[in-house]
Short mmCIF file of C-alpha atoms in Angstrom, two decimals:
data_model
loop_
_atom_site.label_atom_id
_atom_site.label_comp_id
_atom_site.label_asym_id
_atom_site.label_seq_id
_atom_site.Cartn_x
_atom_site.Cartn_y
_atom_site.Cartn_z
CA ASP A 4 135.37 132.53 106.25
CA PRO A 5 132.18 134.61 106.73
CA ALA A 6 132.61 138.37 106.60
CA PRO A 7 132.19 140.06 110.02
CA PRO A 8 128.94 141.74 110.86
CA ARG A 9 128.78 145.30 109.63
CA ARG A 10 128.67 148.08 112.05
CA SER A 11 126.78 151.40 111.41
CA PHE A 12 127.08 154.67 113.36
CA GLY A 13 124.49 153.80 115.59
CA GLY A 14 125.75 150.22 116.59
CA SER A 15 125.38 146.69 115.03
CA THR A 16 123.48 146.19 111.91
CA HIS A 17 123.56 142.41 112.33
CA PRO A 18 120.21 141.08 113.35
CA GLN A 19 121.65 138.59 115.84
CA ASP A 20 123.71 141.10 117.81
CA PRO A 21 121.92 142.10 120.98
CA ALA A 22 120.97 145.78 121.51
CA PRO A 23 123.57 147.73 123.62
CA PRO A 24 122.42 148.22 127.31
CA ARG A 25 120.57 151.22 128.07
CA ARG A 26 122.18 153.94 130.05
CA SER A 27 120.72 156.27 132.59
CA ARG A 28 121.17 159.96 131.93
CA ALA A 29 123.19 160.22 135.14
CA GLU A 30 125.74 157.78 133.79
CA PRO A 31 128.72 159.31 131.77
CA LEU A 32 128.33 158.54 128.17
CA LEU A 33 131.90 158.62 127.19
CA GLN A 34 134.85 157.13 128.76
CA SER A 35 137.25 159.68 127.52
CA MET A 36 136.94 163.00 126.18
CA PRO A 37 136.65 163.60 122.22
CA LEU A 38 139.46 165.81 120.80
CA VAL A 39 137.90 169.33 120.36
CA ARG A 40 139.54 171.63 118.12
CA LEU A 41 138.29 175.33 118.07
CA PHE A 42 138.99 177.56 114.99
CA VAL A 43 138.52 181.17 115.32
CA GLN A 44 139.40 184.06 112.81
CA LYS A 45 142.34 186.18 114.19
CA THR A 46 140.12 189.24 113.88
CA LEU A 47 137.40 187.81 116.40
CA ASN A 48 136.95 190.62 119.16
CA LYS A 49 135.47 188.24 121.62
CA PRO A 50 137.32 186.16 124.15
CA VAL A 51 137.28 182.43 123.87
CA PRO A 52 137.56 181.40 127.56
CA LEU A 53 139.14 177.94 127.16
CA VAL A 54 139.11 176.91 130.83
CA ALA A 55 135.33 177.78 131.23
CA LEU A 56 134.55 176.09 127.92
CA GLN A 57 136.53 173.01 129.21
CA ALA A 58 134.54 172.87 132.29
CA LYS A 59 131.25 173.15 130.34
CA LEU A 60 132.18 170.26 127.84
CA CYS A 61 133.23 168.16 130.66
CA LYS A 62 129.76 168.35 131.94
CA VAL A 63 128.29 167.70 128.45
CA TRP A 64 130.50 164.65 127.77
CA GLY A 65 130.80 163.48 131.43
CA THR A 66 134.57 163.74 131.79
CA THR A 67 137.12 165.34 133.86
CA PRO A 68 139.58 168.25 132.81
CA GLN A 69 142.46 165.73 133.11
CA THR A 70 140.99 163.71 130.00
CA THR A 71 139.72 166.81 128.26
CA LYS A 72 141.93 168.38 125.50
CA ILE A 73 140.71 171.62 123.64
CA ILE A 74 142.96 173.07 121.08
CA LEU A 75 142.38 176.70 119.80
CA THR A 76 143.45 177.62 116.27
CA LYS A 77 143.25 181.18 115.13
CA VAL A 78 143.12 181.61 111.40
CA ASP A 79 143.47 184.35 108.99
CA ASP A 80 140.39 183.59 106.99
CA TRP A 81 137.86 180.82 106.17
CA THR A 82 135.37 180.41 103.36
CA SER A 83 131.56 180.91 103.53
CA GLU A 84 130.08 183.15 106.10
CA GLN A 85 126.53 181.65 105.69
CA PHE A 86 126.39 180.74 109.46
CA LYS A 87 128.05 183.88 110.85
CA GLU A 88 129.86 181.66 113.54
CA ASP A 89 132.40 183.14 115.87
CA VAL A 90 133.89 179.55 116.40
CA TYR A 91 134.03 176.46 114.22
CA VAL A 92 134.22 173.53 116.60
CA SER A 93 135.31 170.29 115.25
CA VAL A 94 135.00 167.11 117.48
CA ARG A 95 136.64 163.61 116.90
CA ALA A 96 135.15 160.85 118.96
CA LYS A 97 135.41 157.24 119.19
CA ALA A 98 132.33 155.48 117.65
CA THR A 99 130.49 153.43 120.21
CA PRO A 100 127.06 151.81 120.37
CA GLU A 101 125.87 154.44 122.95
CA ARG A 102 126.68 157.18 120.45
CA THR A 103 123.55 156.94 118.34
CA ARG A 104 122.81 159.73 115.98
CA ASP A 105 120.16 161.24 118.30
CA VAL A 106 122.58 161.16 121.30
CA VAL A 107 125.43 162.70 119.43
CA LEU A 108 123.15 165.41 117.79
CA GLU A 109 121.85 166.22 121.47
CA HIS A 110 125.43 166.40 122.64
CA CYS A 111 126.42 168.77 119.72
CA ARG A 112 123.46 171.15 120.62
CA SER A 113 124.73 171.18 124.27
CA VAL A 114 128.13 172.13 123.07
CA GLN A 115 126.55 174.82 120.93
CA ALA A 116 124.73 176.00 124.09
CA ALA A 117 127.89 175.99 126.26
CA PHE A 118 129.58 178.28 123.63
CA ALA A 119 126.39 180.44 123.72
CA GLU A 120 126.63 180.82 127.39
CA GLU A 121 130.01 182.44 126.87
CA GLY A 122 128.64 184.78 124.13
CA LEU A 123 129.93 182.93 121.19
CA ILE A 124 128.10 181.57 118.06
CA ALA A 125 129.45 178.07 117.44
CA ASN A 126 129.23 175.96 114.30
CA VAL A 127 129.62 172.36 115.70
CA ARG A 128 130.48 169.31 113.58
CA LEU A 129 131.52 165.80 115.08
CA GLU A 130 132.88 162.86 113.31
CA THR A 131 133.45 159.34 114.83
CA TYR A 132 136.35 156.90 114.28
CA VAL A 133 136.72 153.21 114.90
CA GLY A 134 138.90 152.78 118.03
CA GLU A 135 140.97 150.07 116.40
CA SER A 136 142.12 152.65 113.79
CA TYR A 137 143.23 155.15 116.41
CA PHE A 138 146.78 155.33 117.85
CA HIS A 139 148.25 157.73 120.40
CA VAL A 140 151.73 158.06 121.89
CA PRO A 141 151.93 160.61 124.63
CA PRO A 142 155.07 162.11 125.73
CA ALA A 143 157.09 160.19 128.28
CA LYS A 144 156.76 161.44 131.74
#
């Protein structure tokens, strides 16, 4: 059996695979919101307005509040203050052909700007996962 074509972060690396369809800027980039985890030090003296940030991130990712999950974790301390951030933003999102490196970096900058609008300095990181390796069991209704 031949090995399946390798996939890279930005899409297929197989020369016979067609390029992903172009999306207009008006089309939502994502079908579901990435998981967004916020880490702040317990000593932070600024508010972290989750509802306002949720609305801003929905605009960035083209989602609704019903599919948006933001988790705030307050920590005692963390290492290295080289960036002087108020919030460490960790995003996990499904890898898709539309999420090229340039698109993801643009969205990370937009996330950073959303926090800046709320007076917060954000250090934003994003990692992608392969959808077939993701599992979720929500609570029964």
